[in-house]
XYZ file of C-alpha atoms in Angstrom:
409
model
C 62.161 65.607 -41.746
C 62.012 62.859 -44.310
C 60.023 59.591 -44.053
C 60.416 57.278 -46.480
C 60.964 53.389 -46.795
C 61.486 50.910 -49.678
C 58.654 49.286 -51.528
C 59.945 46.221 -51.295
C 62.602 44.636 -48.923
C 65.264 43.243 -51.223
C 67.104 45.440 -54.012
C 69.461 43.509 -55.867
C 71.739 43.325 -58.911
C 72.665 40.103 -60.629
C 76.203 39.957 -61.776
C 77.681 37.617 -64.393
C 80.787 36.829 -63.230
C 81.597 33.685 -65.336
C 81.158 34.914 -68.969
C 82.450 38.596 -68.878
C 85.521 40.448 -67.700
C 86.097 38.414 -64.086
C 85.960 41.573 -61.584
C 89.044 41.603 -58.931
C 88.316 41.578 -55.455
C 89.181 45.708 -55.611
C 86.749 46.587 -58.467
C 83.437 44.051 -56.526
C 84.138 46.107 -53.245
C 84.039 49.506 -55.444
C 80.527 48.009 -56.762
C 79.324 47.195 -53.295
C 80.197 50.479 -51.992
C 78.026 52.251 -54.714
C 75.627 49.422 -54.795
C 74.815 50.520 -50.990
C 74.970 54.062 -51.284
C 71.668 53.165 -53.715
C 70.293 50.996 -50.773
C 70.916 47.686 -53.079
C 70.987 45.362 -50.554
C 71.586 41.997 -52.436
C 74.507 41.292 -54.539
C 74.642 37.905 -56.687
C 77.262 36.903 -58.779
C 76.698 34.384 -61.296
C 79.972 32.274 -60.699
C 79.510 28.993 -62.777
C 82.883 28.117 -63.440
C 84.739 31.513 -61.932
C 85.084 30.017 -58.385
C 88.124 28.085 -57.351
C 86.901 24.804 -56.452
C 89.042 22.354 -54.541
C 86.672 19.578 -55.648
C 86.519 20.516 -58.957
C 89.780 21.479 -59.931
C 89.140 22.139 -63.598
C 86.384 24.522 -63.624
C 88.375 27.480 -62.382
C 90.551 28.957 -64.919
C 93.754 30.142 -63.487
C 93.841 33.503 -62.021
C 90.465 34.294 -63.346
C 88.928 31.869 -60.879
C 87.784 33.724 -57.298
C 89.005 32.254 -54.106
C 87.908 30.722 -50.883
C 89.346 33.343 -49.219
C 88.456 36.527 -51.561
C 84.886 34.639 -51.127
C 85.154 35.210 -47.729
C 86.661 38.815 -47.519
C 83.885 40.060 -49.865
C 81.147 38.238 -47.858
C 82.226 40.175 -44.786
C 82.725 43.401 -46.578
C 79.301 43.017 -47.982
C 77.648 42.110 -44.930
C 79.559 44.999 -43.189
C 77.529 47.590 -45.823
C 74.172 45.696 -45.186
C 74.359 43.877 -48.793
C 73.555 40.048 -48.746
C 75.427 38.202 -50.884
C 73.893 35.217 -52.710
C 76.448 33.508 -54.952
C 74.778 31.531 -58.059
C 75.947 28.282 -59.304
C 74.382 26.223 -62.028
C 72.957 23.055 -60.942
C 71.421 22.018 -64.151
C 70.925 23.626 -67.390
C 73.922 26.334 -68.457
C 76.913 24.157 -67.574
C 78.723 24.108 -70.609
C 81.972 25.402 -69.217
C 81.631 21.872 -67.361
C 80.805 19.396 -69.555
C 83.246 20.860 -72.412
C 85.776 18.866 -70.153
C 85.861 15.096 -70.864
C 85.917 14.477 -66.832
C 82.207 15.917 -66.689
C 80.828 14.940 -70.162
C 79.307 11.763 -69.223
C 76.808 13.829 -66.400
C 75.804 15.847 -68.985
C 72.287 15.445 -70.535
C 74.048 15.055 -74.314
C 78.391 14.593 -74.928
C 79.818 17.977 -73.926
C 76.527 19.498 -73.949
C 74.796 22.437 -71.705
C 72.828 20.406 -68.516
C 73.511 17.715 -66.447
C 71.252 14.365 -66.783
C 69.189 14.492 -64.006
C 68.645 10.416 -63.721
C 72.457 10.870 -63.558
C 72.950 10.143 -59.856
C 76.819 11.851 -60.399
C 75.084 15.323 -61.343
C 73.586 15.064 -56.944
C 77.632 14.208 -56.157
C 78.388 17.713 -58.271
C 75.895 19.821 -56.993
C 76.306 17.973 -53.492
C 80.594 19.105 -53.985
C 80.382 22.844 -55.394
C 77.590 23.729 -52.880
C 79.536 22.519 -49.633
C 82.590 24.707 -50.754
C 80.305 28.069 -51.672
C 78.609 27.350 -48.671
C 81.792 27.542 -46.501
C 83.259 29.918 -48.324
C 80.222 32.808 -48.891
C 78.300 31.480 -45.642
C 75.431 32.913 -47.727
C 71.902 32.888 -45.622
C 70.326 32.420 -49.282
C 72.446 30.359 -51.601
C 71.168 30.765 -55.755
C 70.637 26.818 -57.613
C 69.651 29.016 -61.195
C 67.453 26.540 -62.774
C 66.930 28.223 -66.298
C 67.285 27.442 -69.644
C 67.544 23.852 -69.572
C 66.544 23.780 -73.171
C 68.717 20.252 -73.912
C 66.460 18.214 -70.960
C 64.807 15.175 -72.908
C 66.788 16.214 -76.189
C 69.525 13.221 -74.937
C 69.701 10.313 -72.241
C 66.396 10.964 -70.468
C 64.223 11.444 -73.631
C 62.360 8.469 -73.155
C 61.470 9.155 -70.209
C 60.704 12.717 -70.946
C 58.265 11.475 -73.882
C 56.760 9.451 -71.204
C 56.282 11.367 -68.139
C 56.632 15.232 -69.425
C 58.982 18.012 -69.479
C 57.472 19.908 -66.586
C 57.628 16.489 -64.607
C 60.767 15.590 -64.911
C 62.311 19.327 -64.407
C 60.518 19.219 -61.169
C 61.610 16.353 -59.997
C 64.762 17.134 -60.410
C 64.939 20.298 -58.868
C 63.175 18.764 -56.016
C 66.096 16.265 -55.346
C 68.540 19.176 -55.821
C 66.396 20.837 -52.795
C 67.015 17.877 -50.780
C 70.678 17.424 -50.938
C 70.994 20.929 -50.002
C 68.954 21.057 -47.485
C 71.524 19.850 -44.949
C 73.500 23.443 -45.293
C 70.452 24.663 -43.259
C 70.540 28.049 -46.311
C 66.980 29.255 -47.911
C 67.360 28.736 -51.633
C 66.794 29.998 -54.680
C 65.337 29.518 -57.983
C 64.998 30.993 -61.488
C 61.376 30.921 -62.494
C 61.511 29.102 -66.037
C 58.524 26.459 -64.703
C 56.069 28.952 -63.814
C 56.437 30.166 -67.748
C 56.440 26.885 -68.817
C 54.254 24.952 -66.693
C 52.118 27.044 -64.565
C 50.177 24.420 -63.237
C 53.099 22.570 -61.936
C 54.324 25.231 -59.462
C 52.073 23.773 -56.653
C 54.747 20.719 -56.660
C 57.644 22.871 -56.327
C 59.568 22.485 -52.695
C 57.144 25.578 -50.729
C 60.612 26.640 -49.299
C 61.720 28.002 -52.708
C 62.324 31.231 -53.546
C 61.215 32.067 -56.801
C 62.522 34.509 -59.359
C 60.293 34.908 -62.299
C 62.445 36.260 -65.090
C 61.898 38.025 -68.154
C 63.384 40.724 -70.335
C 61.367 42.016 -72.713
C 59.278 44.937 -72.353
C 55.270 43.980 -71.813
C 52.085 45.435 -70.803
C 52.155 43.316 -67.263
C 54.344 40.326 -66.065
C 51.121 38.850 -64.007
C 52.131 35.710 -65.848
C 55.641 35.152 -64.571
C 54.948 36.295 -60.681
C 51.058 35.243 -60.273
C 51.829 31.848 -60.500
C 54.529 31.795 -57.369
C 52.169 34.136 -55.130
C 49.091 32.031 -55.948
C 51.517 28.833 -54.569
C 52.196 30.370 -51.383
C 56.195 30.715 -52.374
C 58.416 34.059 -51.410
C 58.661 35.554 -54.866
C 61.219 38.055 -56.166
C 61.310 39.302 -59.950
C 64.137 39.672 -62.100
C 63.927 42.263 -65.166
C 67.194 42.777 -67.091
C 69.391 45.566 -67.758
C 69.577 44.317 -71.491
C 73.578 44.530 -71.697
C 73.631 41.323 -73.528
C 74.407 40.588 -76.744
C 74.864 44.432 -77.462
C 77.724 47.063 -77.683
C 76.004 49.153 -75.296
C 72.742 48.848 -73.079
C 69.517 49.557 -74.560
C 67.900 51.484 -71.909
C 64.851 51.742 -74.671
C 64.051 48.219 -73.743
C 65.731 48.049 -70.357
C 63.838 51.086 -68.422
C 60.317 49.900 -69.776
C 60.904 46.340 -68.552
C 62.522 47.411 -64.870
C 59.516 49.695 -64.424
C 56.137 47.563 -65.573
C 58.048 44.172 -63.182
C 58.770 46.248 -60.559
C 55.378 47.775 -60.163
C 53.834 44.080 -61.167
C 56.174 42.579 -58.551
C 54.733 44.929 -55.738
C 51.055 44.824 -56.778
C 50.983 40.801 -56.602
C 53.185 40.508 -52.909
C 56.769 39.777 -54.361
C 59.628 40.987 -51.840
C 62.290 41.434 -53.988
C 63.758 42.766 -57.852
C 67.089 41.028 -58.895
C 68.007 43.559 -61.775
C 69.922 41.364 -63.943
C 73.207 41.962 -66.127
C 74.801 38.965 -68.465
C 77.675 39.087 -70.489
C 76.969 36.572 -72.916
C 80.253 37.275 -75.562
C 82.181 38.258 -72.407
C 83.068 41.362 -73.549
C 80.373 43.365 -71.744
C 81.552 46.039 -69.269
C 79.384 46.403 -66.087
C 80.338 50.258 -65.969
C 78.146 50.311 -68.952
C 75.538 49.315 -67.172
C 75.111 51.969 -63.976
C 71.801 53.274 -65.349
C 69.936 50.260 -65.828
C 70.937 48.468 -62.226
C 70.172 51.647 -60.632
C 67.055 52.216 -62.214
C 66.271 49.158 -61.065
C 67.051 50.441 -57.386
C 65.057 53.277 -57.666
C 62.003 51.046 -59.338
C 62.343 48.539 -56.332
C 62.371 51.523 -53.090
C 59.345 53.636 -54.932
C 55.736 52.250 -54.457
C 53.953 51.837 -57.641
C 54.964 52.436 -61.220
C 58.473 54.362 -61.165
C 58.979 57.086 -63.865
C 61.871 56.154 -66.052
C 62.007 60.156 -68.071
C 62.332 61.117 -64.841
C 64.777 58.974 -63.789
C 66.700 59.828 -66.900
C 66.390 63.248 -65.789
C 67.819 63.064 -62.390
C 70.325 60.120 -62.981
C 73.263 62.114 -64.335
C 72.871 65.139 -61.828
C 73.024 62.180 -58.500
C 75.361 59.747 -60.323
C 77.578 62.178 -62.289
C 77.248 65.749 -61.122
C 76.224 66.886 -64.684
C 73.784 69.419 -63.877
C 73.796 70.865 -67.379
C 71.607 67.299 -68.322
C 74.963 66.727 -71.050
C 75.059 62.470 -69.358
C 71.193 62.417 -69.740
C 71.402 63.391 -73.654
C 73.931 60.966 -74.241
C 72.146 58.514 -72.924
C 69.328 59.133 -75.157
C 71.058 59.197 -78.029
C 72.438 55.782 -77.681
C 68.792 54.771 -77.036
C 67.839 56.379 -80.191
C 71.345 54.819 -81.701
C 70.274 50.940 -80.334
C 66.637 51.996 -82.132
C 67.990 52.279 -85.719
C 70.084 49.667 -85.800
C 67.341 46.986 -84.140
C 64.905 48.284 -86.829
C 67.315 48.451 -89.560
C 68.744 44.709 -88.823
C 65.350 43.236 -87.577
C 67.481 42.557 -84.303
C 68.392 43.609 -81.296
C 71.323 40.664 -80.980
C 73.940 43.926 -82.285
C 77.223 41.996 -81.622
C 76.958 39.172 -84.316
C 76.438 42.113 -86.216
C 79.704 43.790 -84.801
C 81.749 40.854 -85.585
C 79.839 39.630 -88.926
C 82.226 39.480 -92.302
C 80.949 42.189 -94.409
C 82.432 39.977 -97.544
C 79.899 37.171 -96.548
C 76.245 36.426 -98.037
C 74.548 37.490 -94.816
C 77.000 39.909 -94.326
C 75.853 41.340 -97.492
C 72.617 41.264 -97.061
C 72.796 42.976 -93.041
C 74.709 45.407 -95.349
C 72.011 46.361 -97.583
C 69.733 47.207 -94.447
C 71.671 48.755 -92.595
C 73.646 51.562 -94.912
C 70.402 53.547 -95.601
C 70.658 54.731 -91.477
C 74.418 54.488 -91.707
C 74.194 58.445 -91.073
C 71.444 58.661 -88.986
C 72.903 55.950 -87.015
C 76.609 57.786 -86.977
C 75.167 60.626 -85.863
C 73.658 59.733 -82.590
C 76.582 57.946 -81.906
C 78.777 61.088 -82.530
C 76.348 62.851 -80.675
C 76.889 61.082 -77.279
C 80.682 61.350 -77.431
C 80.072 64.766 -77.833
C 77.947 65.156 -74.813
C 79.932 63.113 -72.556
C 82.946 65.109 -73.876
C 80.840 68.205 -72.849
C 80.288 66.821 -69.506
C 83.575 66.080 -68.506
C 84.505 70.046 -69.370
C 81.747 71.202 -67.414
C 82.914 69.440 -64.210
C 80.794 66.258 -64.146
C 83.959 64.181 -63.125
C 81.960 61.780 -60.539
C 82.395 58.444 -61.376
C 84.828 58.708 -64.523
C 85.074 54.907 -65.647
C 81.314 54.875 -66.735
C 81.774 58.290 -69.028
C 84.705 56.042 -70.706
C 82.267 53.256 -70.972
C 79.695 54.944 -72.655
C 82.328 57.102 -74.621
């Protein structure tokens, strides 16, 4: 007999759709499947300008843009393996891939810039458009506005009245207009949790219907910070740790498991419902097979009560996901934890791709140079290490899900 039930009622994985590889309709219903079979039970892709528009007929790139009807064919497939599926588009800050065009420019906050204006009343007629078409095509019961990183608000057309009224203030109100002209779909929504970092004391004015998602990627002692200020304002709360995929060749689980573990057991203690386990593909060349472990860490951190044990997890990973029960998966994996540790000490940072792509010939090339040849071997040899072990696996039979061994590989 086994009794057991999750921790927490939603288990979900955040997928950037818009920067990285665009998944086909084939390859999302192969992630739902597993997704499931590790009782995830959200999915949310992070669509931005991925999603065919009829409105909008710029933003979707040709054949890399998803459908109305694949929208609807995964929504039912989804909601036929008891996954909800919340599709995320921007509403304010991170809509370069809009504004770049010289039809949206003048909504943004500064010419061909990253947010809309939000004393713009066009940027409501935008949001008012994309939302009407996700809405028919996902029929979502919780549709995502994102909300972060609006770092350009009051750097353009409404600094004045930013200098005048606030940052906070302004965000807000914004936000709460972008409530109201959505609230006629009749959908919950949801928001990323940048004001509660920012401006604690303004989450009281927030629309009470919200759902907030307190985000933040970095390992920490405790993330009371991000969630207390949501619970203390009476607002469903879910948390959203990261899987730390961006910005590197290959997930640093060293920073990843530590920061899935301390939210998820911060999340539960203060009365949040839900862990979004985030993945971003910020130079678009990130794989998501590369990130299995972290996402379904973040499964495991979400179902257990308490503080989850990621050397455990480690552990028992490769023999449920893999088959490897010689523990060959599980030493690759460290060593490209150990391999991400040398070269964020050796560079002074963890951002490993500008690093990938850097011209050796250049001053700073020259100078990451001179850092980073004294680990050269060190650092060779935990990579070598893990194609070795995953090279071991395959030979002992650990043939279970074959695309993330080339991933790692």
């Amino acid at each position: 007999r086994i009794r057991d039930w999750p921790a927490m009622r939603w288990r979900g994985v955040h997928d950037d759709w818009s920067r990285g590889p665009v998944p086909t309709v084939a390859y999302v219903k192969r992630q739902l499947r597993t997704l499931a079979a590790y009782k995830v039970n959200v999915y949310s892709p992070y669509l931005e300008h991925v999603f065919a528009y009829a409105s909008q007929p710029l933003l979707g790139p040709p054949g890399a843009a998803i459908t109305p009807a694949e929208a609807r064919e995964l929504a039912a497939y989804a909601r036929r393996l008891h996954v909800e599926l919340i599709p995320e588009q921007q509403t304010f800050g991170h809509l370069h891939t809009a504004l770049r065009w010289e039809r949206y420019s003048p909504l943004g906050e500064r010419p061909h810039g990253h947010a809309l204006a939000p004393d713009d009343p066009r940027a409501l007629d935008f949001v008012r458009a994309t939302f009407a078409e996700l809405d028919s095509a996902f029929a979502p019961r919780v549709l995502h506005v994102g909300g972060d990183e609006t770092f350009e608000l009051g750097r353009g057309r409404t600094g004045e009245r930013v200098r005048r009224e606030g940052l906070g203030p302004v965000y807000v109100d914004y936000v709460t207009r972008v409530v109201g002209a959505l609230r006629p779909l009749g959908r919950k929504l949801m928001l990323w949790g940048d004001v509660g970092t920012n401006h604690p004391e303004l989450v009281p004015t927030l629309p009470r219907d919200l759902i907030a998602v307190p985000w933040w990627y970095d390992p920490a002692p405790d993330y009371v910070r991000w969630i207390k200020p949501f619970r203390d304002a009476g607002m469903e709360t879910w948390a959203a740790p990261g899987a730390s995929n961006w910005w590197r060749l290959y997930p640093n689980l060293g920073i990843a498991l530590p920061n899935i573990r301390t939210m998820a057991r911060d999340a539960q203690r203060l009365g949040a419902v839900g862990l979004l386990t985030t993945t971003w593909d910020d130079f678009g060349e990130q794989l998501f097979e590369a990130t299995w472990s972290g996402v379904l860490f973040g499964a495991a951190a979400a179902w257990q009560p308490g503080e989850s044990d990621a050397d455990r997890f480690l552990r028992d990973y490769p023999r449920v996901f893999h088959g490897d029960t010689a523990g060959h998966v599980e030493r690759a994996e460290r060593a490209l934890v150990a391999a991400n540790a040398i070269l964020g000490r050796a560079a002074g940072t963890e951002q490993q791709e500008p690093i990938f792509w850097l011209d050796p010939w250049t001053a700073e090339g020259r100078r990451l140079a001179a850092r980073i040849v004294p680990v050269a071997a060190e650092l060779r040899l935990q990579a070598e290490a893990a194609i070795e072990h995953v090279r071991r696996a395959r030979r002992a039979g650990a043939v279970r899900e074959p695309a993330v061994l080339d991933a790692m590989e």
